[in-house]
């Protein structure tokens, strides 16, 4: 007699623990004894249990006291596919999330699909799970040569053969890669071809050097060596021009030829030079005729941090200056720190540089509605998604903002909550009107519009706004799914 095996499968929950699914019910581990696992229903106080031996069910007591949550299991399947792709692929995680949602949208739209879409968590609700899956197998990229650790599976080929031949630090870090089979072919070759490249070398390295030889008439790279990159960095001077710093000496650009830059020491009449290609050093002549000015470089680093914060933050610039000085004061006070503080320019000496940095990326505030231009990065989210849905002038300027993902959730919602506010509206506008909907029980605002002036016929403005929403959601989801609207 042959009994068919019970239909069970194993999944992973958001905490990384294993679950068992049988007959649309989810079970969690109660206890283990060697290869045997004893499972209990994941619903509290449910008496149903399953026993397995080497993941094969040996006993099932399916006496559940509640209905199955089939929809949640389908959501878990979608999330499991996302997690699997995060581990197996190098595709950007937001792209994986979006592609899996697109697969759902491409199906026939019915009540079942509608309900599934409603239960899918937003990207921001599940992104930590997805990134954790990726970090389990793929380590973070090192930021310095010292952080590079090549061991375990990373020192082997995909077939498990040793690949790291040498990790040498005699004259800077040098990694050498080859296999025994490659060395065999290299030793048997009549001619070995050697060449180095700087252009496609990994960022932290200076040169990639390879040995090639012909095997059965075809050329193969058989021996690879990576030399650690020289310790250089790029800074910006007070005029906004770029400087190169190497070994506590500062260089300025002498000339450019395409992607190649030729640098000379910033001290007059010093013969030292550096050549770079795509910001990678290709030649260094460090024959300086003067000592390095290490203290001035440290001052430049402090000013560079201030400038970076002025570009990246909206903190008041005097506050940024003061906070950076406080960081210096909080260090151990010694002659070196004292000398550094003495060389820091006053706020009034460097404020023009700091304000110029802020004005490079943040445009001046418009003074009239006509001056408002929303394009380029200002019409996108921080992840590069289109955000400006409409810029309408039918009854005065009206700006409408949303993303495709927001419209997706809005169209799938049973109830949409609408409200307008005048109190926190931007100065040049009359009203800020928002659409809200619940996702996973949490209220989010998905759709925003701004009116510039008081419209005499408010109904027309609201109708226009609804038409914009319907037009965009219809083109995206065939038809809106909202069953009611509350104001």
CSV table of N, CA, C and O in Angstrom, one decimal, residues 196-264:
chain,number,residue,atom,x,y,z
A,196,UNK,N,48.3,45.1,-17.6
A,196,UNK,CA,47.7,45.7,-16.5
A,196,UNK,C,46.7,46.8,-16.9
A,196,UNK,O,46.8,47.4,-18.0
A,197,UNK,N,45.7,47.0,-16.1
A,197,UNK,CA,44.6,48.0,-16.5
A,197,UNK,C,44.3,48.8,-15.2
A,197,UNK,O,44.3,48.2,-14.1
A,198,UNK,N,44.0,50.0,-15.4
A,198,UNK,CA,43.6,50.9,-14.3
A,198,UNK,C,42.1,51.2,-14.5
A,198,UNK,O,41.5,51.6,-13.5
A,199,UNK,N,41.6,51.1,-15.7
A,199,UNK,CA,40.3,51.7,-16.0
A,199,UNK,C,39.2,50.8,-15.3
A,199,UNK,O,38.2,51.4,-14.8
A,200,UNK,N,39.3,49.5,-15.4
A,200,UNK,CA,38.2,48.6,-14.9
A,200,UNK,C,38.6,48.0,-13.5
A,200,UNK,O,38.0,47.1,-13.1
A,201,UNK,N,39.6,48.6,-12.9
A,201,UNK,CA,40.0,48.1,-11.6
A,201,UNK,C,39.0,48.4,-10.5
A,201,UNK,O,38.4,49.5,-10.5
A,202,UNK,N,38.8,47.5,-9.5
A,202,UNK,CA,37.9,47.9,-8.4
A,202,UNK,C,38.3,49.1,-7.7
A,202,UNK,O,39.5,49.5,-7.7
A,203,UNK,N,37.3,49.8,-7.1
A,203,UNK,CA,37.6,51.2,-6.6
A,203,UNK,C,38.7,51.3,-5.6
A,203,UNK,O,39.5,52.2,-5.7
A,204,UNK,N,38.8,50.3,-4.7
A,204,UNK,CA,39.8,50.4,-3.7
A,204,UNK,C,41.2,50.0,-4.2
A,204,UNK,O,42.2,50.0,-3.4
A,205,UNK,N,41.3,49.6,-5.4
A,205,UNK,CA,42.6,49.1,-5.9
A,205,UNK,C,43.2,50.0,-7.0
A,205,UNK,O,42.4,50.8,-7.6
A,206,UNK,N,44.5,49.9,-7.2
A,206,UNK,CA,45.2,50.8,-8.1
A,206,UNK,C,45.3,50.2,-9.5
A,206,UNK,O,45.2,50.9,-10.5
A,207,UNK,N,45.5,48.9,-9.5
A,207,UNK,CA,45.8,48.2,-10.8
A,207,UNK,C,45.3,46.8,-10.8
A,207,UNK,O,45.4,46.1,-9.8
A,208,UNK,N,44.8,46.4,-11.9
A,208,UNK,CA,44.4,45.0,-12.1
A,208,UNK,C,45.4,44.4,-13.2
A,208,UNK,O,45.4,44.9,-14.3
A,209,UNK,N,46.2,43.4,-12.8
A,209,UNK,CA,47.2,42.8,-13.7
A,209,UNK,C,46.8,41.4,-14.0
A,209,UNK,O,46.6,40.6,-13.0
A,210,UNK,N,46.8,41.0,-15.2
A,210,UNK,CA,46.4,39.7,-15.6
A,210,UNK,C,47.5,39.0,-16.5
A,210,UNK,O,48.2,39.6,-17.3
A,211,UNK,N,47.6,37.7,-16.3
A,211,UNK,CA,48.4,36.8,-17.2
A,211,UNK,C,47.5,36.0,-18.1
A,211,UNK,O,46.5,35.4,-17.6
A,212,UNK,N,47.7,36.0,-19.4
A,212,UNK,CA,46.9,35.3,-20.4
A,212,UNK,C,47.8,34.3,-21.1
A,212,UNK,O,49.0,34.4,-21.2
A,213,UNK,N,47.1,33.2,-21.5
A,213,UNK,CA,47.8,32.2,-22.3
A,213,UNK,C,46.7,31.5,-23.2
A,213,UNK,O,45.5,31.5,-22.9
A,214,UNK,N,47.2,31.0,-24.3
A,214,UNK,CA,46.3,30.3,-25.2
A,214,UNK,C,46.1,28.8,-24.8
A,214,UNK,O,47.1,28.1,-24.5
A,215,UNK,N,44.9,28.4,-24.7
A,215,UNK,CA,44.5,27.0,-24.4
A,215,UNK,C,43.7,26.5,-25.6
A,215,UNK,O,42.6,27.0,-25.8
A,216,UNK,N,44.2,25.5,-26.3
A,216,UNK,CA,43.5,25.0,-27.5
A,216,UNK,C,43.2,26.1,-28.5
A,216,UNK,O,42.1,26.1,-29.1
A,217,UNK,N,44.1,27.0,-28.7
A,217,UNK,CA,43.9,28.1,-29.6
A,217,UNK,C,43.1,29.3,-29.2
A,217,UNK,O,42.9,30.2,-29.9
A,218,UNK,N,42.6,29.2,-28.0
A,218,UNK,CA,41.7,30.3,-27.4
A,218,UNK,C,42.4,31.0,-26.3
A,218,UNK,O,43.0,30.3,-25.4
A,219,UNK,N,42.4,32.3,-26.2
A,219,UNK,CA,43.1,33.1,-25.2
A,219,UNK,C,42.2,33.1,-23.9
A,219,UNK,O,41.0,33.4,-24.0
A,220,UNK,N,42.8,32.8,-22.8
A,220,UNK,CA,42.1,32.8,-21.5
A,220,UNK,C,43.0,33.6,-20.5
A,220,UNK,O,44.2,33.5,-20.5
A,221,UNK,N,42.3,34.4,-19.6
A,221,UNK,CA,43.0,35.0,-18.4
A,221,UNK,C,43.2,33.9,-17.4
A,221,UNK,O,42.2,33.3,-16.9
A,222,UNK,N,44.4,33.6,-17.0
A,222,UNK,CA,44.7,32.5,-16.1
A,222,UNK,C,45.3,32.9,-14.7
A,222,UNK,O,45.3,32.1,-13.8
A,223,UNK,N,45.6,34.2,-14.6
A,223,UNK,CA,46.3,34.6,-13.4
A,223,UNK,C,46.0,36.1,-13.2
A,223,UNK,O,46.2,36.9,-14.1
A,224,UNK,N,45.4,36.5,-12.0
A,224,UNK,CA,44.9,37.8,-11.8
A,224,UNK,C,45.5,38.4,-10.6
A,224,UNK,O,45.5,37.7,-9.5
A,225,UNK,N,46.0,39.6,-10.6
A,225,UNK,CA,46.6,40.3,-9.5
A,225,UNK,C,46.0,41.7,-9.3
A,225,UNK,O,45.9,42.4,-10.3
A,226,UNK,N,45.6,42.0,-8.1
A,226,UNK,CA,45.0,43.4,-7.8
A,226,UNK,C,45.9,44.1,-6.8
A,226,UNK,O,46.2,43.6,-5.7
A,227,UNK,N,46.5,45.2,-7.2
A,227,UNK,CA,47.3,46.1,-6.4
A,227,UNK,C,46.5,47.1,-5.6
A,227,UNK,O,45.6,47.8,-6.3
A,228,UNK,N,46.7,47.3,-4.4
A,228,UNK,CA,45.9,48.2,-3.6
A,228,UNK,C,46.1,49.6,-4.1
A,228,UNK,O,47.2,50.0,-4.5
A,229,UNK,N,45.0,50.4,-4.1
A,229,UNK,CA,45.1,51.7,-4.7
A,229,UNK,C,45.8,52.7,-3.7
A,229,UNK,O,45.8,52.5,-2.5
A,230,UNK,N,46.5,53.6,-4.3
A,230,UNK,CA,47.2,54.7,-3.5
A,230,UNK,C,46.2,55.4,-2.7
A,230,UNK,O,45.0,55.6,-3.1
A,231,UNK,N,46.6,55.9,-1.5
A,231,UNK,CA,45.8,56.6,-0.6
A,231,UNK,C,45.6,58.1,-1.1
A,231,UNK,O,46.5,58.9,-0.8
A,232,UNK,N,44.6,58.3,-1.9
A,232,UNK,CA,44.3,59.7,-2.4
A,232,UNK,C,42.9,60.0,-2.0
A,232,UNK,O,42.0,59.1,-1.8
A,233,UNK,N,42.6,61.3,-1.9
A,233,UNK,CA,41.2,61.7,-1.8
A,233,UNK,C,41.1,63.1,-2.5
A,233,UNK,O,42.1,63.8,-2.8
A,234,UNK,N,39.8,63.4,-2.8
A,234,UNK,CA,39.5,64.7,-3.5
A,234,UNK,C,38.8,65.6,-2.6
A,234,UNK,O,37.9,65.2,-1.8
A,235,UNK,N,39.2,66.9,-2.6
A,235,UNK,CA,38.5,67.9,-1.8
A,235,UNK,C,38.2,69.1,-2.7
A,235,UNK,O,38.6,69.1,-3.9
A,236,UNK,N,37.4,70.0,-2.1
A,236,UNK,CA,37.0,71.2,-2.9
A,236,UNK,C,37.5,72.4,-2.2
A,236,UNK,O,37.4,72.6,-0.9
A,237,UNK,N,38.2,73.3,-2.9
A,237,UNK,CA,38.8,74.5,-2.2
A,237,UNK,C,37.7,75.6,-2.2
A,237,UNK,O,36.6,75.4,-2.6
A,238,UNK,N,38.1,76.8,-1.6
A,238,UNK,CA,37.1,77.8,-1.4
A,238,UNK,C,36.5,78.4,-2.7
A,238,UNK,O,35.5,79.1,-2.6
A,239,UNK,N,37.2,78.2,-3.8
A,239,UNK,CA,36.7,78.7,-5.1
A,239,UNK,C,35.8,77.7,-5.8
A,239,UNK,O,35.4,77.9,-6.9
A,240,UNK,N,35.7,76.5,-5.2
A,240,UNK,CA,34.8,75.5,-5.8
A,240,UNK,C,35.6,74.6,-6.7
A,240,UNK,O,35.0,73.7,-7.3
A,241,UNK,N,36.9,74.7,-6.8
A,241,UNK,CA,37.7,73.9,-7.7
A,241,UNK,C,38.2,72.6,-6.9
A,241,UNK,O,38.3,72.6,-5.7
A,242,UNK,N,38.4,71.6,-7.6
A,242,UNK,CA,38.8,70.3,-7.0
A,242,UNK,C,40.3,70.2,-6.7
A,242,UNK,O,41.1,70.7,-7.5
A,243,UNK,N,40.6,69.7,-5.6
A,243,UNK,CA,42.0,69.4,-5.2
A,243,UNK,C,42.2,67.9,-5.0
A,243,UNK,O,41.2,67.2,-4.6
A,244,UNK,N,43.4,67.4,-5.2
A,244,UNK,CA,43.7,66.0,-4.9
A,244,UNK,C,44.7,66.0,-3.7
A,244,UNK,O,45.6,66.9,-3.7
A,245,UNK,N,44.5,65.1,-2.8
A,245,UNK,CA,45.4,65.1,-1.6
A,245,UNK,C,46.0,63.7,-1.6
A,245,UNK,O,45.4,62.6,-1.6
A,246,UNK,N,47.4,63.7,-1.5
A,246,UNK,CA,48.1,62.4,-1.5
A,246,UNK,C,49.3,62.6,-0.5
A,246,UNK,O,50.1,63.5,-0.6
A,247,UNK,N,49.3,61.7,0.5
A,247,UNK,CA,50.4,61.7,1.4
A,247,UNK,C,50.6,63.1,2.1
A,247,UNK,O,51.8,63.5,2.3
A,248,UNK,N,49.5,63.7,2.5
A,248,UNK,CA,49.5,65.0,3.2
A,248,UNK,C,50.0,66.1,2.3
A,248,UNK,O,50.4,67.2,2.8
A,249,UNK,N,50.0,66.0,1.0
A,249,UNK,CA,50.3,67.0,0.1
A,249,UNK,C,49.1,67.3,-0.8
A,249,UNK,O,48.4,66.4,-1.2
A,250,UNK,N,48.9,68.6,-1.1
A,250,UNK,CA,47.7,69.0,-1.9
A,250,UNK,C,48.2,69.3,-3.3
A,250,UNK,O,49.2,69.9,-3.6
A,251,UNK,N,47.3,68.8,-4.3
A,251,UNK,CA,47.6,69.0,-5.7
A,251,UNK,C,46.4,69.7,-6.3
A,251,UNK,O,45.3,69.5,-5.9
A,252,UNK,N,46.7,70.5,-7.3
A,252,UNK,CA,45.7,71.2,-8.1
A,252,UNK,C,45.8,70.8,-9.6
A,252,UNK,O,46.8,70.3,-10.0
A,253,UNK,N,44.7,70.9,-10.3
A,253,UNK,CA,44.6,70.5,-11.7
A,253,UNK,C,45.5,71.4,-12.5
A,253,UNK,O,45.4,72.6,-12.5
A,254,UNK,N,46.4,70.7,-13.3
A,254,UNK,CA,47.2,71.5,-14.3
A,254,UNK,C,46.6,71.5,-15.6
A,254,UNK,O,46.5,72.5,-16.3
A,255,UNK,N,46.0,70.3,-16.1
A,255,UNK,CA,45.3,70.2,-17.3
A,255,UNK,C,44.5,69.0,-17.4
A,255,UNK,O,44.6,68.1,-16.5
A,256,UNK,N,43.5,69.0,-18.3
A,256,UNK,CA,42.6,67.8,-18.5
A,256,UNK,C,42.7,67.4,-20.0
A,256,UNK,O,42.8,68.2,-20.9
A,257,UNK,N,42.5,66.1,-20.2
A,257,UNK,CA,42.3,65.5,-21.5
A,257,UNK,C,41.3,64.4,-21.4
A,257,UNK,O,41.6,63.3,-21.1
A,258,UNK,N,40.1,64.8,-21.7
A,258,UNK,CA,39.0,63.8,-21.5
A,258,UNK,C,38.8,63.4,-20.1
A,258,UNK,O,38.7,64.2,-19.2
A,259,UNK,N,39.0,62.0,-19.9
A,259,UNK,CA,38.8,61.5,-18.5
A,259,UNK,C,40.2,61.5,-17.7
A,259,UNK,O,40.2,61.1,-16.6
A,260,UNK,N,41.2,62.0,-18.4
A,260,UNK,CA,42.5,62.1,-17.7
A,260,UNK,C,42.8,63.5,-17.2
A,260,UNK,O,42.5,64.5,-17.8
A,261,UNK,N,43.3,63.5,-15.9
A,261,UNK,CA,43.7,64.7,-15.3
A,261,UNK,C,45.2,64.7,-14.9
A,261,UNK,O,45.7,63.7,-14.5
A,262,UNK,N,45.8,65.8,-15.1
A,262,UNK,CA,47.2,66.0,-14.8
A,262,UNK,C,47.3,67.0,-13.7
A,262,UNK,O,46.9,68.2,-13.8
A,263,UNK,N,47.8,66.6,-12.5
A,263,UNK,CA,47.8,67.4,-11.3
A,263,UNK,C,49.3,67.9,-11.0
A,263,UNK,O,50.2,67.1,-11.2
A,264,UNK,N,49.4,69.1,-10.4
A,264,UNK,CA,50.7,69.6,-10.0
A,264,UNK,C,50.5,70.0,-8.5
A,264,UNK,O,49.4,70.3,-8.0
